[in-house]
XYZ file of C-alpha atoms in Angstrom:
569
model
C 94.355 -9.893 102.832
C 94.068 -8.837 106.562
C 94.103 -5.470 107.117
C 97.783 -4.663 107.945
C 99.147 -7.562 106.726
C 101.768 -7.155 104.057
C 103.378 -10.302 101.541
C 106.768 -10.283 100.684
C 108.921 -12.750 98.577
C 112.209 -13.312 99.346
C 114.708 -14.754 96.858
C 118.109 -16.027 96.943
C 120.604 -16.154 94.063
C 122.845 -18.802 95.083
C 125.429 -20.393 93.397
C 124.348 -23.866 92.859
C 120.253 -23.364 93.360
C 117.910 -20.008 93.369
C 115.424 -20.609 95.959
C 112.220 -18.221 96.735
C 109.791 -18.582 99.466
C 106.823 -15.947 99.970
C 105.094 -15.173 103.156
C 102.086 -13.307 104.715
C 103.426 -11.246 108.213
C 101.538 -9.504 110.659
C 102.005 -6.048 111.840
C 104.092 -7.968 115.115
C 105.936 -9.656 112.441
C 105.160 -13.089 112.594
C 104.536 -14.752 109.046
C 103.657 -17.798 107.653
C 105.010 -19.625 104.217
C 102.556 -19.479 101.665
C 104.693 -20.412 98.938
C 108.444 -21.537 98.034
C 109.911 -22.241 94.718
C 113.945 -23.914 93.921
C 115.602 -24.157 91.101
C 119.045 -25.738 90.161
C 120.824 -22.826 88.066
C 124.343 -23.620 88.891
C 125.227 -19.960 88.677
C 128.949 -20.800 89.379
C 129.449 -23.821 87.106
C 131.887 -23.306 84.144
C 134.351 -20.755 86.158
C 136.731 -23.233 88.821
C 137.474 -19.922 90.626
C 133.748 -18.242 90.391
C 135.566 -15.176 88.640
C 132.841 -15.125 85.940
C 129.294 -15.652 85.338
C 128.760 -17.542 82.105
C 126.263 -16.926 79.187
C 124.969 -19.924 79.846
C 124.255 -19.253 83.311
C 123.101 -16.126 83.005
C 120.025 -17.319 80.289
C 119.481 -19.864 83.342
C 119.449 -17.496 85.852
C 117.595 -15.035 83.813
C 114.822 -17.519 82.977
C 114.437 -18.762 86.874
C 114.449 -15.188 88.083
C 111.144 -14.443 85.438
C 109.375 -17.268 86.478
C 110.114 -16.503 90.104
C 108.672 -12.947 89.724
C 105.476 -14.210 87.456
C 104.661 -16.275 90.943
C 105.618 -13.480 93.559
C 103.044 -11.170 91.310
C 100.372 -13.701 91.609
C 100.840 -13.616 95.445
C 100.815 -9.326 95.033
C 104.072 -9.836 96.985
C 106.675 -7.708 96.961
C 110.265 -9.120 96.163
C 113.575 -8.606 97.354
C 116.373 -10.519 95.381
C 119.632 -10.828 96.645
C 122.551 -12.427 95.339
C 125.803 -14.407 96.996
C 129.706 -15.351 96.250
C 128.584 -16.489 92.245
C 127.774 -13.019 91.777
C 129.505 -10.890 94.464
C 132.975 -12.767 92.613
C 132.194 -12.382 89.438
C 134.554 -9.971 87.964
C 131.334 -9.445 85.046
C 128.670 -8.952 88.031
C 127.428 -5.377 86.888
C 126.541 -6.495 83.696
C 124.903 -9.148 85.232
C 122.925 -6.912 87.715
C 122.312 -4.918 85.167
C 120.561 -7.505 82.719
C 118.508 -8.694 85.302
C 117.429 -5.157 86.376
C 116.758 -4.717 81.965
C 115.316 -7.739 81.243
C 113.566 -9.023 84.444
C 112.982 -5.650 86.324
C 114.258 -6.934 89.513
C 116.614 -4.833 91.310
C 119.955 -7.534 92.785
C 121.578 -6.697 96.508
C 124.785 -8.318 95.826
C 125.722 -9.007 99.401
C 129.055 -9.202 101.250
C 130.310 -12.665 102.576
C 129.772 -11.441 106.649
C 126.519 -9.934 105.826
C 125.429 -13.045 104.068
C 126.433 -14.973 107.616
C 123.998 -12.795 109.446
C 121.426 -12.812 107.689
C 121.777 -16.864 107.229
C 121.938 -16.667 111.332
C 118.574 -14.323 111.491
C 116.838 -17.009 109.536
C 118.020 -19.835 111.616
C 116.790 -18.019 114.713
C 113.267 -18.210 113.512
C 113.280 -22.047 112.773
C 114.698 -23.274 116.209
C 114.236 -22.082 119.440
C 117.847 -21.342 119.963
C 117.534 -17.768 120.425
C 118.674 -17.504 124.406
C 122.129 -20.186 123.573
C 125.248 -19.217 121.910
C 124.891 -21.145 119.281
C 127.478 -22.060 116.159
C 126.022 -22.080 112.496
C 127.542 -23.695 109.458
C 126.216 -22.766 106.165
C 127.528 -25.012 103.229
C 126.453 -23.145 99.756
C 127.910 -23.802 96.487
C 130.735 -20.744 96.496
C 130.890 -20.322 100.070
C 130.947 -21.086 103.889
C 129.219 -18.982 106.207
C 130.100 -19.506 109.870
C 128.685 -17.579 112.578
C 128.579 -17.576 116.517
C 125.891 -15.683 117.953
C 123.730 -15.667 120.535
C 120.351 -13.762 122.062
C 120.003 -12.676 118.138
C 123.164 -10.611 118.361
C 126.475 -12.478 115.827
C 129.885 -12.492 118.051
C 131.435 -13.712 115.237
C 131.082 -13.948 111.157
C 133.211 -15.405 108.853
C 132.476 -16.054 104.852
C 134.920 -18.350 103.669
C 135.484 -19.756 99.846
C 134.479 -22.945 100.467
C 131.399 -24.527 99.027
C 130.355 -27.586 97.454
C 130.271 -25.803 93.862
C 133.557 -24.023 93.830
C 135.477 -27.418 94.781
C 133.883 -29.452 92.875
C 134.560 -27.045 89.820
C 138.257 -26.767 90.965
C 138.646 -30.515 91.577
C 136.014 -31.644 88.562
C 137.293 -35.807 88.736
C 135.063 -35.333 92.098
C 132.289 -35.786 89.860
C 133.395 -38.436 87.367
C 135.776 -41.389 87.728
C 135.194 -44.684 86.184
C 137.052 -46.370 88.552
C 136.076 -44.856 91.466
C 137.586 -41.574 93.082
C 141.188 -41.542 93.734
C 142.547 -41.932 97.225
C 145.056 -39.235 96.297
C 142.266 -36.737 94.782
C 140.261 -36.444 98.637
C 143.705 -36.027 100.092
C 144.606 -32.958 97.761
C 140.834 -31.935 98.570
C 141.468 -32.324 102.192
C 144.673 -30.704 102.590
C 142.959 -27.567 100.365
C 140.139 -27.381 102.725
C 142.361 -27.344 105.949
C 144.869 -24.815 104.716
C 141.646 -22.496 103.759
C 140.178 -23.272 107.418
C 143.815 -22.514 109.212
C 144.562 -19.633 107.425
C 141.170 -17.839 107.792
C 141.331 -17.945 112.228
C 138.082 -19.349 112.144
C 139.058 -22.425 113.967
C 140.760 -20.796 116.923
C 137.797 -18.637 117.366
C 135.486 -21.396 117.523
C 137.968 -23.194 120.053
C 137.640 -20.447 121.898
C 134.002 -19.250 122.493
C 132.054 -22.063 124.474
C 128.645 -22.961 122.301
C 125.768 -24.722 123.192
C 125.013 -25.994 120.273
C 125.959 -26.729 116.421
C 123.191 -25.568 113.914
C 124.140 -26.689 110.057
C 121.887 -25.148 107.282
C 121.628 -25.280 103.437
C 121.110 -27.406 100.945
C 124.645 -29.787 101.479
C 123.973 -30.144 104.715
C 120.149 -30.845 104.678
C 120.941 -33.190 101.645
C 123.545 -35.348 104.287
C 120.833 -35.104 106.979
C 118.393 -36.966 104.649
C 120.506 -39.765 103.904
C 121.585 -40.161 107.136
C 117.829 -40.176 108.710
C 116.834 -42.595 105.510
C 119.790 -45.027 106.692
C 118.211 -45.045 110.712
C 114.259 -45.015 109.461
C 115.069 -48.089 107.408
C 117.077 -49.924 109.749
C 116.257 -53.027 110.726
C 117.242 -52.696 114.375
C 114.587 -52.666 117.162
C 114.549 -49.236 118.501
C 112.156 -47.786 121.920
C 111.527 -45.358 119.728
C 109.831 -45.135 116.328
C 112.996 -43.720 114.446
C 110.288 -41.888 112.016
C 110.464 -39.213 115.503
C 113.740 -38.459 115.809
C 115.037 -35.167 115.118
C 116.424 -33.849 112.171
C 120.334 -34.215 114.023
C 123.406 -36.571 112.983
C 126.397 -37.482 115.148
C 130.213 -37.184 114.012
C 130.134 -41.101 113.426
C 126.812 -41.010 111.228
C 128.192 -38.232 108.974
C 131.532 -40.291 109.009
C 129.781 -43.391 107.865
C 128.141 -41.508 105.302
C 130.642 -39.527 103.383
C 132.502 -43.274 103.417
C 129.195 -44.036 101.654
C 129.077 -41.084 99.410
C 133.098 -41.027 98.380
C 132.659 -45.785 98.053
C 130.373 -44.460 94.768
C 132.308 -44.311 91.592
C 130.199 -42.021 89.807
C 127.506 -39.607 89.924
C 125.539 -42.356 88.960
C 125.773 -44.296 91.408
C 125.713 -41.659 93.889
C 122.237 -40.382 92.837
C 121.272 -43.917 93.248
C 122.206 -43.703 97.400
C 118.666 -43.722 99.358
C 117.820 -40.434 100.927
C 120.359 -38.602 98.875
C 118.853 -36.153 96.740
C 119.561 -37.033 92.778
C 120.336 -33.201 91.900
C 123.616 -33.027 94.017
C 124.988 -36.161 92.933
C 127.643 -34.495 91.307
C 128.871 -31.721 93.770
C 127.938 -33.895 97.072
C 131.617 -34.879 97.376
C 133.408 -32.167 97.728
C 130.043 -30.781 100.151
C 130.289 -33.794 102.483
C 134.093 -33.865 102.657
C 133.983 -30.280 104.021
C 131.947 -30.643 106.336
C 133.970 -33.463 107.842
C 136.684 -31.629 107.940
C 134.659 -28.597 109.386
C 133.245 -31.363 112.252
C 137.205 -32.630 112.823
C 138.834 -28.784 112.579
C 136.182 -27.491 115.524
C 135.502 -30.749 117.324
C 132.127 -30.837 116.898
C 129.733 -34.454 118.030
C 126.583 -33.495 116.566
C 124.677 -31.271 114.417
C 121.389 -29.802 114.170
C 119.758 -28.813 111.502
C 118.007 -25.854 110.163
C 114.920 -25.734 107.566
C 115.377 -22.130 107.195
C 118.798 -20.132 106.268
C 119.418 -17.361 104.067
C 116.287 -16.505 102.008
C 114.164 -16.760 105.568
C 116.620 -14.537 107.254
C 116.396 -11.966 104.300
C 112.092 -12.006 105.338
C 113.423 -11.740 109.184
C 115.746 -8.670 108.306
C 112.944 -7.045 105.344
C 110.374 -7.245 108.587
C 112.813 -5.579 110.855
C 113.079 -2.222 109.209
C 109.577 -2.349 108.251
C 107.967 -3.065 112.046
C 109.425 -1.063 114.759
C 108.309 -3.403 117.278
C 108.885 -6.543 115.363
C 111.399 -8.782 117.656
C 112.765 -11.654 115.573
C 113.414 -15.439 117.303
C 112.348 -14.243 120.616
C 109.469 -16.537 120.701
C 109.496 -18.504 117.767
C 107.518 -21.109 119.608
C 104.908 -19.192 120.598
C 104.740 -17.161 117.557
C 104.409 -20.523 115.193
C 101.515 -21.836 117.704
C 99.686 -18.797 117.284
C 99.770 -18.356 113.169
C 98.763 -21.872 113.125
C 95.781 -21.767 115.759
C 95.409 -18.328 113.642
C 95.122 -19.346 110.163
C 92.547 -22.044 111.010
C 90.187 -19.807 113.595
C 86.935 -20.132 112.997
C 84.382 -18.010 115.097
C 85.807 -17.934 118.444
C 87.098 -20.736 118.912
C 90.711 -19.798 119.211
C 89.535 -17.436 121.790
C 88.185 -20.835 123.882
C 91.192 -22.907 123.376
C 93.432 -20.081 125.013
C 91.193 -20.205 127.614
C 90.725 -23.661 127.853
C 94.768 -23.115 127.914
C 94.872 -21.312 131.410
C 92.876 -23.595 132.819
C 95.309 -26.006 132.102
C 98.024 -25.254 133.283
C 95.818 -24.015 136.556
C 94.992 -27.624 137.280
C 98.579 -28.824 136.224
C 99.950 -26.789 138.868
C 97.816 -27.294 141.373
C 98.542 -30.964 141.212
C 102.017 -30.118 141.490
C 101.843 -28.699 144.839
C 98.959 -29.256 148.251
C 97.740 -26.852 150.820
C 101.256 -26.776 152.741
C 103.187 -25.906 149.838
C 105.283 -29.219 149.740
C 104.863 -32.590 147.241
C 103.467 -34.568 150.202
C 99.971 -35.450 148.259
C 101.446 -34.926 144.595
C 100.258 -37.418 141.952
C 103.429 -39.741 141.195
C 103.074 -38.974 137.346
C 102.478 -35.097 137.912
C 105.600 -34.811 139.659
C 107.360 -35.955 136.413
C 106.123 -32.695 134.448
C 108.412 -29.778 133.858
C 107.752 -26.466 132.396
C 108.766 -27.637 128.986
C 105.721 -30.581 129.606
C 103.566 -27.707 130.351
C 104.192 -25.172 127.636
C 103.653 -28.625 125.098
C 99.931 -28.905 127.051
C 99.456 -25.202 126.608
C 100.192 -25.702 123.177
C 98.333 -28.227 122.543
C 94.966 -27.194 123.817
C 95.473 -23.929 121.881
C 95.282 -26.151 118.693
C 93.120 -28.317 119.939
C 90.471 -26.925 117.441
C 92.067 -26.456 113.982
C 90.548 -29.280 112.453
C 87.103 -27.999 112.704
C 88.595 -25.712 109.596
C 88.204 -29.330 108.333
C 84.609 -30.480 109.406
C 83.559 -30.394 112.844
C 82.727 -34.469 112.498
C 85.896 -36.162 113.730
C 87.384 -32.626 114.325
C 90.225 -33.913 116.636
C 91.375 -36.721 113.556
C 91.697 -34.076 111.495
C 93.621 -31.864 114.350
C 95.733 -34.599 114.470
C 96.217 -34.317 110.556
C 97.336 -30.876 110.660
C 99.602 -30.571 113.285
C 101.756 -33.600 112.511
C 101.952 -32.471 108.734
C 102.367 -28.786 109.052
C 104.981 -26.476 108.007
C 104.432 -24.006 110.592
C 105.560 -25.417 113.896
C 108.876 -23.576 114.371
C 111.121 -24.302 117.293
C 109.823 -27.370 118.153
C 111.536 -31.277 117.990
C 110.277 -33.962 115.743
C 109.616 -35.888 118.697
C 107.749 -32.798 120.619
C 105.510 -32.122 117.317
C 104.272 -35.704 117.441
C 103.400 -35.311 121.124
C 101.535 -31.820 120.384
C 99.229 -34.003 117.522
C 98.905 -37.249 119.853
C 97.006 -34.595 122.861
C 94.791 -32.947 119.987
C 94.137 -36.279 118.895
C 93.242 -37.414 121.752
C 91.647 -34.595 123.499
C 87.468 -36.126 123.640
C 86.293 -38.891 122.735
C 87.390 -42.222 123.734
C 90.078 -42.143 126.054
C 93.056 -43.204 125.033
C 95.391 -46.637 125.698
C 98.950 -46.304 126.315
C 99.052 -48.503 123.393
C 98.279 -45.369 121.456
C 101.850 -43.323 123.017
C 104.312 -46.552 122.246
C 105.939 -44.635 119.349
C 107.148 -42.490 121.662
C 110.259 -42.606 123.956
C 109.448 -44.486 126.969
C 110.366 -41.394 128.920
C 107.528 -39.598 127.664
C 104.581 -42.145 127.390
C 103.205 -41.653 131.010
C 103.809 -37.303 131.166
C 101.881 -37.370 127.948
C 99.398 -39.583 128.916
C 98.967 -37.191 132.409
C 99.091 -33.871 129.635
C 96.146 -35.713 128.083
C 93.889 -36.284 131.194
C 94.728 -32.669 132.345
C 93.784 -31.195 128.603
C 90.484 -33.489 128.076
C 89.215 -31.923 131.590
C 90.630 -28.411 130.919
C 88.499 -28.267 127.176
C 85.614 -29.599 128.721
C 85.272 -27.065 131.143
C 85.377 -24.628 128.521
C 82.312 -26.525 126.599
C 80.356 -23.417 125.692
C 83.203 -21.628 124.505
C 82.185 -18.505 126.629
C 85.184 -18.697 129.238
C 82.196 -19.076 132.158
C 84.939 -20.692 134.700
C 87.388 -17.787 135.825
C 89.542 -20.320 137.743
C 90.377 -23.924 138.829
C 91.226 -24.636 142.511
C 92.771 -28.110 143.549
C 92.482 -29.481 146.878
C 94.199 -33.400 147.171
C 94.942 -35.844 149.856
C 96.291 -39.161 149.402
C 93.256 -40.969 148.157
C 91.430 -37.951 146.581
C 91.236 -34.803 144.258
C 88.656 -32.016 144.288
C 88.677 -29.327 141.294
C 87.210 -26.018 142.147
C 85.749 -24.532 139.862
C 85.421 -20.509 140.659
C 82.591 -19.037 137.841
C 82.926 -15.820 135.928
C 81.146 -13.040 136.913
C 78.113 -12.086 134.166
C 79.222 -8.249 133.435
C 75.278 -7.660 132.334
C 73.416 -9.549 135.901
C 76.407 -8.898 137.929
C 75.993 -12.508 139.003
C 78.227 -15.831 138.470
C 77.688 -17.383 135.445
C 75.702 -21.148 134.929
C 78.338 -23.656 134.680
C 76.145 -26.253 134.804
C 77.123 -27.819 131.172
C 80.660 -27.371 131.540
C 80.617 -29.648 135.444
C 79.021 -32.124 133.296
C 81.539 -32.371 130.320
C 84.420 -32.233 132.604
C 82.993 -35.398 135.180
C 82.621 -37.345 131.945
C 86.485 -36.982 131.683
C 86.891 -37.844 135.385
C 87.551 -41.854 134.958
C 90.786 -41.479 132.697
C 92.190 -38.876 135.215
C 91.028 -40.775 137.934
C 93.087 -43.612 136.042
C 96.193 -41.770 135.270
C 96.708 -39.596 138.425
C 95.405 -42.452 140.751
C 93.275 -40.803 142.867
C 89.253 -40.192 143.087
C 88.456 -37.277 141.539
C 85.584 -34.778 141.864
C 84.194 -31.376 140.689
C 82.440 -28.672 142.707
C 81.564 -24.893 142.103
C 83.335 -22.501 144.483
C 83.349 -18.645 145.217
C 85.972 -16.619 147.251
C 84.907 -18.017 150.370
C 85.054 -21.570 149.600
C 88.306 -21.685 148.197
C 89.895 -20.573 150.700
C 89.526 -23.864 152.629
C 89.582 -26.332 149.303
C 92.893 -24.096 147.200
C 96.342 -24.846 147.413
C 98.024 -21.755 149.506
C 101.362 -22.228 147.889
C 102.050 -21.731 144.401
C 103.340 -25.240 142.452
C 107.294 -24.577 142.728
C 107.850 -26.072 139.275
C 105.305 -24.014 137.186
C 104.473 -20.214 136.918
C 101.188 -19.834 135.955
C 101.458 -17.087 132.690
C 98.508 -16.655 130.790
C 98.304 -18.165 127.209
C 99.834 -15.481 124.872
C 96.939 -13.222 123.840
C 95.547 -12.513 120.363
């Protein structure tokens, strides 16, 4: 292990699954999943009003709780277990606790319903980049609802109500079985239970009345819905712009409408583990899930929902690093944070060093076409004039990870780039659609330069800033060829017909004199036809000092991009 990192296993006693995951963090707090672990225990089942925790469930939960810690002692991590509404409920809990303290050696925090909600809205924070919005979170679990309002990692409002897919189901049980399909006058009664519970708790008036930018659902119900609902568009025979494999994980009020029709049309359990997309395992509890959160759409209004990969168990990592790292700030920069443990965990030599570098220089000659000599957009490249800042931190990203897949083999290194950033677990914060455009600039970062063929999954919105990203990043590595950081700076100097890039050498601390960038003017000409393609214009390189540049730089700095330095090491 790396000297100050520490492992820790978080695990989550819910009441229809016990889930685990176990990470590595840094001493700034950032960690990556090395392992995760689910189980259906169905801690609530056999009690309608969760008021006790049966023997049978308990020998469940006991047996899931050993096998969790035989795998967190593998990792050397430690554990913190905590428990929700099955146990907090149950009026038998401290026998419970107790067992599992005797018998497992794990010590339970039974936790209350609002700090459940928090904790659930810590772990959201590090899976989205949400953390500057006020954002609403809905947490379907098997006892309970947790609904939160925060915003800038603070809650403004918590609520835990008793309302979960487990608890109705148990109170209602012809949800799961009827032969003849599920009575019209069974979802009423379920309904009208569900809106009297939502009325009398306030929560819907509060929501009503604190403006959101955004509604974030987590937990298995909700992730379960989200599946069958993106199964439904990915197999749909429509013609789309868009390769529906890239869009995000998100559903609209009529999607979720069309598929709790879908879900409630199925006669039995049967038949509902049978529905594509729909995981087999909550075919008997996904009624009473997906007609809450219907009602929990109609009761606040909402047209869409996000959704989270992370929730309780991650927050419960989030809060464990808090009071261990003073400094430790969590969702601030979940974007950043994720780019950095990836481009970390496959370094090899200095390379990571290089593609930060290779990073600056980036965004130097992004901006620079972004603005000329007087400041204005009078000579800007068409297609540069389409990138934002959001376009930029995605090419900043990119060429950070440009190298990962020489973890691989260096032969075909920017295949097997391609390979890991499309497939990995550790981009946080970032769209489906924005994670495909991060592995399409790795991809196609050297070698042969790409067609726009190659971008036609994408939204046609996006083809030609990604295809301007790419000439930018194929230059900007290139000029970094030696991996020694040689080139301190890139100049641009355009007219209508033309572009020259500056080059301005680092200074050699040992001679005192500019470095030889000799190799690195070469790489970066061979890149100069597919810019010269993209942006339009002839393109050329030169090597500049002080004096030089100030006749070839732009004066003005680009009024859409600040140029920050890649976030260090």
């Amino acid at each position: 292990m790396v000297a100050g990192n520490i492992i820790l296993a978080a695990v989550d006693m819910g009441t229809n699954s016990f889930h685990m995951v176990v990470v590595r963090a840094d001493k700034q707090g950032r960690f990556q999943v090395m392992d995760s672990e689910k189980e259906t225990v169905r801690l609530g089942s056999g009690s309608p009003d969760l008021s006790v925790i049966t023997s049978d469930a308990e020998d469940r939960a006991l047996a899931t709780l050993k096998r969790f810690k035989i795998l967190a002692e593998s990792r050397n991590a430690k554990m913190r277990v905590v428990a929700t509404s099955a146990v907090r409920e149950a009026k038998n809990r401290r026998t419970f606790v107790r067992r599992v303290h005797d018998d497992v050696g794990l010590q339970v925090e039974v936790l209350a319903g609002m700090e459940e909600a928090c904790l659930i809205y810590n772990g959201v924070l590090e899976a989205l980049s949400v953390y500057n919005k006020t954002v609403l979170v809905v947490d379907i679990g098997g006892g309970s609802t947790e609904i939160i309002l925060g915003n800038a990692g603070k809650p403004i409002y918590a609520t835990s109500l008793k309302l979960g897919h487990v608890r109705q189901s148990e109170q209602f049980p012809s949800l799961g079985e009827e032969k003849d399909g599920l009575k019209k006058d069974l979802i009423e009664e379920l309904i009208r239970h569900i809106r009297v519970i939502l009325a009398d708790s306030g929560v819907i008036d509060q929501v009503k009345t604190t403006p959101f930018e955004v509604a974030i659902g987590s937990s298995g119900t909700i992730e379960s819905i989200e599946q069958m609902i993106h199964h439904a568009v990915t197999t749909s025979n429509d013609s789309q712009a868009t390769d529906p494999k890239l869009l995000d994980r998100e559903f609209t009020a009529d999607e979720l409408s069309q598929a709790v029709k879908k879900i409630c049309k199925a006669k039995t359990s049967e038949q509902r583990a049978k529905i594509p997309g729909l995981p087999s395992k909550r075919a008997d509890v996904i009624v009473a899930g997906a007609v809450l959160l219907e009602e929990i759409f109609l009761a606040f209004g909402l047209k869409s929902m996000l959704v989270s990969p992370y929730a309780l168990r991650e927050g419960v990592i989030v809060n464990t690093l808090a009071e261990t790292f003073a400094s430790y700030q969590p969702g601030v920069n979940v974007r950043s944070s994720s780019i950095h443990n990836l481009a970390l965990k496959f370094n090899t030599g200095r390379r990571m060093e290089s593609a930060q570098h290779s990073a600056l220089l980036a965004k130097q000659i992004l901006a620079g076409l972004q603005s000329c000599r007087s400041g204005s957009t009078e000579y800007v490249p068409d297609v540069a004039g389409l990138l934002n800042n959001d376009d930029a931190e995605l090419l900043e990203a990119a060429t950070i990870l440009h190298f990962v897949g020489m973890f691989i083999n260096h032969r075909s290194y920017h295949k097997h780039s391609y390979y890991l950033v499309k497939n990995t677990e550790h981009l946080l914060g970032f769209s489906t659609i924005e994670i495909e455009i991060l592995a399409l600039l790795v991809r196609y970062h050297r070698k042969k330069a790409p067609s726009q063929k190659k971008f036609a999954r994408l939204p046609e919105k996006s083809r030609k800033k990604v295809q301007a990203m790419c000439a930018v990043m194929r230059v900007a590595v290139a000029l970094d060829r030696c991996n020694s950081s040689a080139i301190q700076y890139v100049h641009i100097s355009q007219q209508t017909e033309s572009i020259v890039l500056a080059v301005v050498p680092a200074t050699d601390a040992a001679t005192g004199n500019p470095y030889d960038v000799s190799l690195e003017i070469w790489a970066a000409q061979q890149e100069l036809p597919y810019f010269e393609t993209i942006f339009k214009r002839r393109a050329s390189i030169i090597v500049s000092d002080g004096d030089d540049v100030k006749a070839l730089c732009t004066k003005a700095p680009s009024e859409r991009l600040s140029l920050k330095h890649p976030t260090p090491v």
